[in-house]
Short mmCIF file of C-alpha atoms and ligand atoms in Angstrom, two decimals:
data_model
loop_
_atom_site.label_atom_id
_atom_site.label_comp_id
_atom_site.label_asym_id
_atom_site.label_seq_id
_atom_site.Cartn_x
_atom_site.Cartn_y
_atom_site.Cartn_z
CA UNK A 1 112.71 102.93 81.38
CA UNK A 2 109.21 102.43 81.06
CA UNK A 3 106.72 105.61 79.98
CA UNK A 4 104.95 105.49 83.35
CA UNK A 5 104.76 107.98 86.02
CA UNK A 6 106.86 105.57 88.72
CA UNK A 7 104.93 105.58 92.46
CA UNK A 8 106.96 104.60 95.68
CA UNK A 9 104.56 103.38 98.19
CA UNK A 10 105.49 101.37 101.46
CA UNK A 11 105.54 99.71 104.92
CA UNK A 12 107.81 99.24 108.14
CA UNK A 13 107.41 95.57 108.90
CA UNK A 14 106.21 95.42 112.60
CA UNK A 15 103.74 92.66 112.22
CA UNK A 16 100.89 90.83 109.76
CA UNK A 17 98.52 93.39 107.63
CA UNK A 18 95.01 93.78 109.07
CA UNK A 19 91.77 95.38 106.72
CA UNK A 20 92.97 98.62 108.04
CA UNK A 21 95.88 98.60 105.98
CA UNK A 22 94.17 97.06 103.25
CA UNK A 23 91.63 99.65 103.22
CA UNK A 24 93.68 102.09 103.80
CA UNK A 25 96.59 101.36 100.96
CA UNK A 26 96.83 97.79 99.97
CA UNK A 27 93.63 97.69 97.89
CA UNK A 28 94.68 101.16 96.06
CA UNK A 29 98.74 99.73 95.63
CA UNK A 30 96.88 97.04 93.90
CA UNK A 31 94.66 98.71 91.52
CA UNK A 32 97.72 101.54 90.91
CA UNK A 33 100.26 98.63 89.75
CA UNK A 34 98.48 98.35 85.96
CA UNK A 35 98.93 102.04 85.66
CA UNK A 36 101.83 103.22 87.41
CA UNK A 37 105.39 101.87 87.62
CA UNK A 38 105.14 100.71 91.54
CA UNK A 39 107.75 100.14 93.58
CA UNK A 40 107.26 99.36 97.06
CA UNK A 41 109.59 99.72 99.80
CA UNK A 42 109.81 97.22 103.21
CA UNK A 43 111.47 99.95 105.57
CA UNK A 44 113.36 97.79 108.33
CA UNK A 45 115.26 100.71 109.15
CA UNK A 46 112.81 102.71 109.25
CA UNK A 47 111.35 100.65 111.40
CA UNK A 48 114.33 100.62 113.87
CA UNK A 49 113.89 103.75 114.37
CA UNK A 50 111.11 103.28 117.03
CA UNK A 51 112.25 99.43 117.69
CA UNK A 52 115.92 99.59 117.89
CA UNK A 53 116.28 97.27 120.98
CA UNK A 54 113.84 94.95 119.61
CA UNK A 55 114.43 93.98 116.31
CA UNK A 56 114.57 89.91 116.39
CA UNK A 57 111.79 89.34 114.45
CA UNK A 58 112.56 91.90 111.70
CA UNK A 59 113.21 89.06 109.30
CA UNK A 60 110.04 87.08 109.74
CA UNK A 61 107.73 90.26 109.50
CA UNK A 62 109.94 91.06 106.71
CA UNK A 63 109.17 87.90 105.42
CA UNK A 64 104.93 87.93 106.10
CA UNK A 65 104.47 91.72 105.52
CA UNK A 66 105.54 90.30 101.67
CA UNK A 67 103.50 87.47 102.34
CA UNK A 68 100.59 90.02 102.99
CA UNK A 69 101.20 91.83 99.99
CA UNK A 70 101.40 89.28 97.67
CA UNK A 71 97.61 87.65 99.50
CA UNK A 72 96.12 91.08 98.44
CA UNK A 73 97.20 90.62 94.93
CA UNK A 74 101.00 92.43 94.52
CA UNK A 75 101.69 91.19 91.50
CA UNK A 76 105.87 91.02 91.55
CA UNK A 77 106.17 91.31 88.05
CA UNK A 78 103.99 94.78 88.13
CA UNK A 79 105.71 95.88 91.26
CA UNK A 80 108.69 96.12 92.79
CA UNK A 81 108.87 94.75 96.43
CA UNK A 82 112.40 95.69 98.24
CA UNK A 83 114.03 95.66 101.38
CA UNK A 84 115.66 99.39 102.67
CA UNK A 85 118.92 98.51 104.40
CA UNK A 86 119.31 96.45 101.84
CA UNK A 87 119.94 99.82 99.05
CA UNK A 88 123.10 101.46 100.93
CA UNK A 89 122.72 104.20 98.97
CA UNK A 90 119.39 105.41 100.11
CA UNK A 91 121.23 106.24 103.50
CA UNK A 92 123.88 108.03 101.58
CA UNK A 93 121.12 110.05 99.90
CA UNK A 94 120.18 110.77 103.14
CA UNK A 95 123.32 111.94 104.98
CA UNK A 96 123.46 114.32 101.76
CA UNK A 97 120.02 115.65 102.37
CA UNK A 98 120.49 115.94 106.60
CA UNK A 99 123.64 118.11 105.54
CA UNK A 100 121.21 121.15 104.80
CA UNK A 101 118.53 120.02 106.42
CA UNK A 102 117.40 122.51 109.87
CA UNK A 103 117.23 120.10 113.01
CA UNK A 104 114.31 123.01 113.82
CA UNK A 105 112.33 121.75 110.84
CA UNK A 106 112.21 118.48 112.02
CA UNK A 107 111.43 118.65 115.50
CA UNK A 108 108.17 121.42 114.22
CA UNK A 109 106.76 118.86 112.38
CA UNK A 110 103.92 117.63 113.44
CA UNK A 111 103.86 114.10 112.50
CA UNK A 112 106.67 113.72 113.97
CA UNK A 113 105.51 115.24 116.93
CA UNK A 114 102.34 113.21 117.04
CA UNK A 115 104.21 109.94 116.51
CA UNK A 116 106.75 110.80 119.72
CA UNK A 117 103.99 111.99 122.38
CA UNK A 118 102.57 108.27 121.10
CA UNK A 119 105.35 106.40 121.68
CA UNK A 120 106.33 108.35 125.06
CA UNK A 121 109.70 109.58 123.71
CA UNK A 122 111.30 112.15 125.46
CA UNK A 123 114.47 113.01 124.38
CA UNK A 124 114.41 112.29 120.22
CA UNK A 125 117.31 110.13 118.72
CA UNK A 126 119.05 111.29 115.65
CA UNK A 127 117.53 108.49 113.82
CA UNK A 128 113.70 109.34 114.69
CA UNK A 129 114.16 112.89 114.22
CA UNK A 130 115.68 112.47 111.04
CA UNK A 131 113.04 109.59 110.07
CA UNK A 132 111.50 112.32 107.17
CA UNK A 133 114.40 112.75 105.26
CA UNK A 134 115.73 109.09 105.31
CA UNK A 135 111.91 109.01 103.78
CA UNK A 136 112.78 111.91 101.40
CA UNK A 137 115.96 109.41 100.48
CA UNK A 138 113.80 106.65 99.60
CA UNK A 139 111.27 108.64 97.72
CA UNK A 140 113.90 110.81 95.32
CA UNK A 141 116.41 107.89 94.69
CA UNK A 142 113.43 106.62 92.39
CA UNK A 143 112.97 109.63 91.08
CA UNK A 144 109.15 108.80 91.80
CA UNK A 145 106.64 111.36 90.94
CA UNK A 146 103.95 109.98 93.49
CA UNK A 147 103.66 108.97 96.52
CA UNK A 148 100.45 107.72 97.98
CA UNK A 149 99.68 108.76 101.37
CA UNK A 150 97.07 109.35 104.38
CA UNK A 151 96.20 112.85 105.74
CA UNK A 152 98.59 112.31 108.32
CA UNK A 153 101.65 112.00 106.18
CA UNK A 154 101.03 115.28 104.24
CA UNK A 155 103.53 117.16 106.04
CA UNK A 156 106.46 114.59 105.67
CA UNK A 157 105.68 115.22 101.54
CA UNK A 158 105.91 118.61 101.66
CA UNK A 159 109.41 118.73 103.98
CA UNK A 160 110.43 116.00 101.06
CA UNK A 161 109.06 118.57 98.18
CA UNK A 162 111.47 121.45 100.01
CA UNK A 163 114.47 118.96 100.57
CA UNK A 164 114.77 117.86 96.87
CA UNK A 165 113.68 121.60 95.46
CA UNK A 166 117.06 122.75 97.85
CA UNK A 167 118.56 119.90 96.25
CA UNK A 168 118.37 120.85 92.84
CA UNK A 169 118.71 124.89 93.71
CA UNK A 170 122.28 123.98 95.41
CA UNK A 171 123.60 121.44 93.03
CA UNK A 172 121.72 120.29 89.64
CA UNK A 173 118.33 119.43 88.95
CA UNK A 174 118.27 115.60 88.53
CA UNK A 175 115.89 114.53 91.18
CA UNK A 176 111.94 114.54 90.91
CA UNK A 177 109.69 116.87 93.16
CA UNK A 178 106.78 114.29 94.21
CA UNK A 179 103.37 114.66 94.21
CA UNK A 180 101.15 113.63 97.43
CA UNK A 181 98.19 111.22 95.86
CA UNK A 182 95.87 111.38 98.16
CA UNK A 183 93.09 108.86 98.55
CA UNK A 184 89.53 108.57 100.48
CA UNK A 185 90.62 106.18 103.10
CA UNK A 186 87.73 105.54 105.02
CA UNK A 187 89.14 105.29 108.60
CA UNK A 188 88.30 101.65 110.32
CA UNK A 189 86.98 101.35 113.74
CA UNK A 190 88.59 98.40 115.39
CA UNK A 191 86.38 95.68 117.21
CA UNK A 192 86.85 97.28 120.11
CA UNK A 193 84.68 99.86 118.46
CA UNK A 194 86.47 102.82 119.92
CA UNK A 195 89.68 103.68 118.39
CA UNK A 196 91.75 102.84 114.98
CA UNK A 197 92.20 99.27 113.64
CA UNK A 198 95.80 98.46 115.53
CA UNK A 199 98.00 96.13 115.99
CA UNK A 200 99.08 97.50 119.40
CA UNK A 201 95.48 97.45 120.53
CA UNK A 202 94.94 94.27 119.97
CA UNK A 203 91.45 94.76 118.27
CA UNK A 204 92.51 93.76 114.10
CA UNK A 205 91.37 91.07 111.89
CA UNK A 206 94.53 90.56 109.91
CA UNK A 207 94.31 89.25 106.26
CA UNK A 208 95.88 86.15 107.16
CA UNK A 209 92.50 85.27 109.76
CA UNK A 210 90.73 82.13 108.97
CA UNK A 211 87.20 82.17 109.11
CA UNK A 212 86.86 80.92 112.60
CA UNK A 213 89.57 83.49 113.69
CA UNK A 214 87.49 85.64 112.49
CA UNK A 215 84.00 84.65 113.85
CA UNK A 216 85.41 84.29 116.88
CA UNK A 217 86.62 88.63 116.67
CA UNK A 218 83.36 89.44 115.06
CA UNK A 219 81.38 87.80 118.06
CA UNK A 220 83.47 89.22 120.00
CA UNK A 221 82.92 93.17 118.69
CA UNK A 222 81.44 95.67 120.71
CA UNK A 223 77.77 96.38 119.18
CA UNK A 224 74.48 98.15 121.30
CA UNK A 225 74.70 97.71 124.77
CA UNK A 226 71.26 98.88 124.87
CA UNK A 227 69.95 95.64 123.16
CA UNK A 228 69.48 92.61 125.09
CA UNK A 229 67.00 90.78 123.56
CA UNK A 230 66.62 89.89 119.80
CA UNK A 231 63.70 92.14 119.25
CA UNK A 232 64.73 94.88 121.09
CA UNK A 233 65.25 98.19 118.61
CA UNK A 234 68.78 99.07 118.19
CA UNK A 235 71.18 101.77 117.36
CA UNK A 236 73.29 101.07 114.63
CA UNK A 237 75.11 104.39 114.97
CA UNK A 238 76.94 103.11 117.79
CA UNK A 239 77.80 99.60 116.66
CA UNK A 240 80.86 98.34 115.39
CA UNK A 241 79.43 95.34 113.25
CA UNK A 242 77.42 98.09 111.96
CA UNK A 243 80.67 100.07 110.57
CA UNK A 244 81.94 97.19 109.26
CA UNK A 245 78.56 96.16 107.53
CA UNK A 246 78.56 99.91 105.65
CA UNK A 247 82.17 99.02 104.31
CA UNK A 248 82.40 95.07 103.30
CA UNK A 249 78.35 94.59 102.97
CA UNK A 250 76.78 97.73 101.00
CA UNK A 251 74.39 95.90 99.39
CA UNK A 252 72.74 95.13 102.55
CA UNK A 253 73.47 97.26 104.58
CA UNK A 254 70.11 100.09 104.43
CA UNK A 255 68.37 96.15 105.36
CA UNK A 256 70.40 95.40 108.16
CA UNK A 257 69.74 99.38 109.55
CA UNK A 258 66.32 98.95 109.33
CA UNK A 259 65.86 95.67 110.65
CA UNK A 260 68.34 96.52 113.47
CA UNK A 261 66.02 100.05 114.13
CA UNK A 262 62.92 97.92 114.41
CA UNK A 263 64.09 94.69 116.12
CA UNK A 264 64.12 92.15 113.57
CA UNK A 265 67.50 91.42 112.91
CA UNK A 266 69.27 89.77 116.16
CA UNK A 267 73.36 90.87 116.38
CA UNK A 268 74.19 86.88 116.41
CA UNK A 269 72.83 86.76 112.69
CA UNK A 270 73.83 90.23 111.72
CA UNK A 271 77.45 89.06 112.83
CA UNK A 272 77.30 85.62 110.92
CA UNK A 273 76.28 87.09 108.38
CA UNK A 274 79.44 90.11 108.43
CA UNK A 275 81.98 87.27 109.19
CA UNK A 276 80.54 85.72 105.51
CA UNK A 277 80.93 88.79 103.64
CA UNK A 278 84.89 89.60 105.08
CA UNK A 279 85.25 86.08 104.71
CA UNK A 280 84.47 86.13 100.89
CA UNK A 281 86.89 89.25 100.83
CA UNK A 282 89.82 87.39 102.52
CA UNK A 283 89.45 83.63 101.37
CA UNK A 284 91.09 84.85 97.46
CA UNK A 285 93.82 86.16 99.71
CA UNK A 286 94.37 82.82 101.68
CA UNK A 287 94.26 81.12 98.34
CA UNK A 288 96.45 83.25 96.88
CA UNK A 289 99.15 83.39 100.04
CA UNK A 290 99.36 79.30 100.13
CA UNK A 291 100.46 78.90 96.44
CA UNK A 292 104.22 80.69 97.83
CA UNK A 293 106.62 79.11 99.91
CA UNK A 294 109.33 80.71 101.62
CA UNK A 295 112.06 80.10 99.01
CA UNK A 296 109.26 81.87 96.81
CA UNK A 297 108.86 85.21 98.97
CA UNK A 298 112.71 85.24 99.25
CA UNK A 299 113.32 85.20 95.52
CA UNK A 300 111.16 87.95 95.06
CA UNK A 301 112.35 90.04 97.55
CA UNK A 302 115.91 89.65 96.22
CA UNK A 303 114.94 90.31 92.34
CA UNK A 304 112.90 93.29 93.63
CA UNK A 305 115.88 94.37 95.52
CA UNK A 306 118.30 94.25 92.87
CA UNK A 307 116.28 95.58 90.40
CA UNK A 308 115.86 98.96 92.74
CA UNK A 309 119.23 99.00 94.00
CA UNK A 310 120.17 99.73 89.88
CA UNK A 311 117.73 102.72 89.57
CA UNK A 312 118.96 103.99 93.20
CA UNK A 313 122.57 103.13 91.64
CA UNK A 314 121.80 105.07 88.79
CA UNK A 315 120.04 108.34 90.78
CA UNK A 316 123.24 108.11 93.10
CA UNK A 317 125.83 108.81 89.54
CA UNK A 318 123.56 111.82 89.04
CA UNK A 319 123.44 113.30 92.67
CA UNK A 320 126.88 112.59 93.09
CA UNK A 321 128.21 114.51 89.85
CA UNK A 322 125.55 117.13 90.38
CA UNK A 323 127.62 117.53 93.98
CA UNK A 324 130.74 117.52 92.36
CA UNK A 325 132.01 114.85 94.52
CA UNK A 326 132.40 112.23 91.82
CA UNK A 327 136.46 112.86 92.07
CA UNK A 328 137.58 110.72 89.61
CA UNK A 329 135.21 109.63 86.75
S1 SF4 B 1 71.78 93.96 114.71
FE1 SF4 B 1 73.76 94.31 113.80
S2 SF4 B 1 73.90 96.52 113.55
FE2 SF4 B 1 72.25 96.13 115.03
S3 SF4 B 1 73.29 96.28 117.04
FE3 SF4 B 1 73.24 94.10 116.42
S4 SF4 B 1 75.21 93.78 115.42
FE4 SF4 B 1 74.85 95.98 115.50
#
C-alpha cells in the first residue's frame, strides 16, 4: 500500500463532460493524481437512482465519461477509474450502514432535499433517499481520507463522517473518517448567460466540442443587449463572453473590459477571439482522446475495476470481522 493519503473522487455517467465539470473537478482530479493515491469512481447506480426507467445508454456514457477523463489528462496508471455496480460489496457496505442509519436523517438533508424539489419527486424511493450512504459505502470501502467536493455536497460528508464514526463506536475501528477538500470552484455561467453550465439546459460546451462546435455556441452566447453597433460602449458585467473571458483569457481580459467600456472592441472579435483561447484549452484534450480506442477505454476500466474491487475486498474482511458476522474463518 502506497504512503499516500488515498482520495475517492467521482461521477454518475449521464452524458459527455462540459468546462463546468472541468472547472469545477476535472482540472483539480488531475493535478491531485501526482500527490494523492486517486481513485475515481463511475457511479451507474448511483446514477439509477434518478434514471431508473431510462438507463439504455448507461454503457456508452459509461464508456465517454472515461473517454472525458482520460482527454483532461487521467492518467490510468496514477488513478484508478472504476465502475460501481461493478464492486458488489460497496452495496453490502451499504445495507450495513442503512441498518443504523435514521430514515429522518436522510429525508432532513438538504441536498437531498434540493436535488428532489429539482427533479419534481414526490414521494422518495428507497434508493434516492438512501443515495448518501450508498455514497458513504463507496467512500469508506477505500478507506479514503479525502474526498473532494463542492459547497453543495458538504452535508452528504458530514452524514458520511457520523455513519463511519457509529461504525467504528458499534463494532471496531477499521474504517477511515474522511475529510471534505474543498476547492475554489469558480461557478460557470452557461451561454445562456443565466443559470449553471448544464447538460439539461442545453447551454454547455463539452470537452469533446470541435472548434466550429464551439464558434458556433460562442456566437451564439448571450452578451449586451444594449450594444448594437460596434462602437457602441458596453457592459461587460452583464455579458457572458465576458465571464468566460475572466476565466480562460486573464491575460487579456482588463483589455477586452476596457475596450468593451469605450466601444472599441466589437462582440464578433471579442468572441473569435474567446473561441481561440477555449480552443487552445480543449485541442490537447482532442489530441489526447483520439490516441484510445474503445478496446483501450474498456481495458482500463476493467484493470481499474479489479484493482478496487481487492482494496473494497480487503475493507469488507475487516468490517465483516469487526461485525462479528465472519461465521466461519
Ligand atoms: S465586446 Fe465582448 S465583453 Fe463586450 S459585450 Fe461584446 S462580447 Fe461582451
Amino acid at each position: 500500500m502506497s504512503n499516500k493519503k488515498r482520495i475517492l473522487t467521482g461521477d454518475r455517467p449521464t452524458g459527455n463532460l462540459h468546462l463546468g465539470h472541468y472547472l469545477g473537478s476535472l482540472k483539480n482530479r488531475v493535478e491531485l493524481q501526482n500527490d494523492y493515491e486517486s481513485y475515481i469512481i463511475i457511479a451507474d447506480v448511483q446514477a439509477l437512482t434518478t434514471h431508473w426507467e431510462k438507463d439504455e445508454n448507461l454503457k456508452n456514457d459509461i464508456y465517454q465519461i472515461t473517454l472525458d477523463y482520460l482527454a483532461a489528462g487521467i492518467d490510468p496508471e496514477q488513478s484508478t477509474i472504476f465502475i460501481q455496480s461493478m464492486i458488489p460489496e460497496i452495496h453490502e457496505l451499504t445495507m450495513y450502514f442503512a441498518l443504523y442509519t435514521s430514515v429522518n436523517v436522510l429525508r432532513h438533508n438538504p441536498t437531498i432535499k434540493a436535488e428532489a424539489e429539482q427533479h419534481g419527486f414526490k414521494d422518495l424511493t428507497y434508493g434516492f433517499l438512501g443515495y448518501p450512504v450508498s455514497q458513504t459505502a463507496d467512500i469508506s470501502i477505500f478507506k479514503a481520507h479525502l474526498v473532494p467536493v463542492g459547497e453543495d455536497q458538504i452535508p452528504h460528508i458530514e452524514l458520511a463522517r457520523k455513519i463511519i464514526r457509529r461504525f467504528n463506536d458499534l463494532y471496531a475501528p477499521v474504517l477511515v473518517e474522511p475529510e471534505a477538500l474543498i476547492g475554489e470552484v469558480p461557478r460557470l455561467v452557461g451561454l445562456d448567460g443565466n443559470n449553471k453550465m448544464s447538460k439539461s439546459l442545453n447551454n454547455a460546451i463539452y470537452l469533446k466540442d470541435s472548434k466550429d462546435e464551439i464558434a458556433k455556441k460562442i456566437n451564439n452566447a448571450v452578451t449586451d443587449p444594449a450594444r448594437i453597433r460596434k462602437d457602441d460602449p458596453g457592459h461587460p458585467e452583464v455579458c457572458s463572453v465576458y465571464q468566460y473571458q475572466k476565466i480562460f483569457n486573464p491575460a487579456e481580459v482588463a483589455q477586452i473590459e476596457a475596450d468593451c467600456r469605450a466601444g472599441q472592441i466589437g462582440c464578433v472579435a471579442c468572441k473569435k477571439n474567446l473561441t481561440g483561447k477555449i480552443d487552445e484549452l480543449l485541442e490537447p484534450m482532442r489530441e489526447r482522446r483520439a490516441n484510445y480506442t474503445e478496446d483501450m477505454v474498456k481495458d482500463i476500466l476493467l484493470a481499474g475495476t479489479k484493482k478496487a474491487h481487492n482494496v473494497a475486498l480487503a475493507t469488507m474482511e475487516e468490517v465483516r470481522e469487526a461485525m462479528k458476522i465472519s461465521y466461519f474463518k
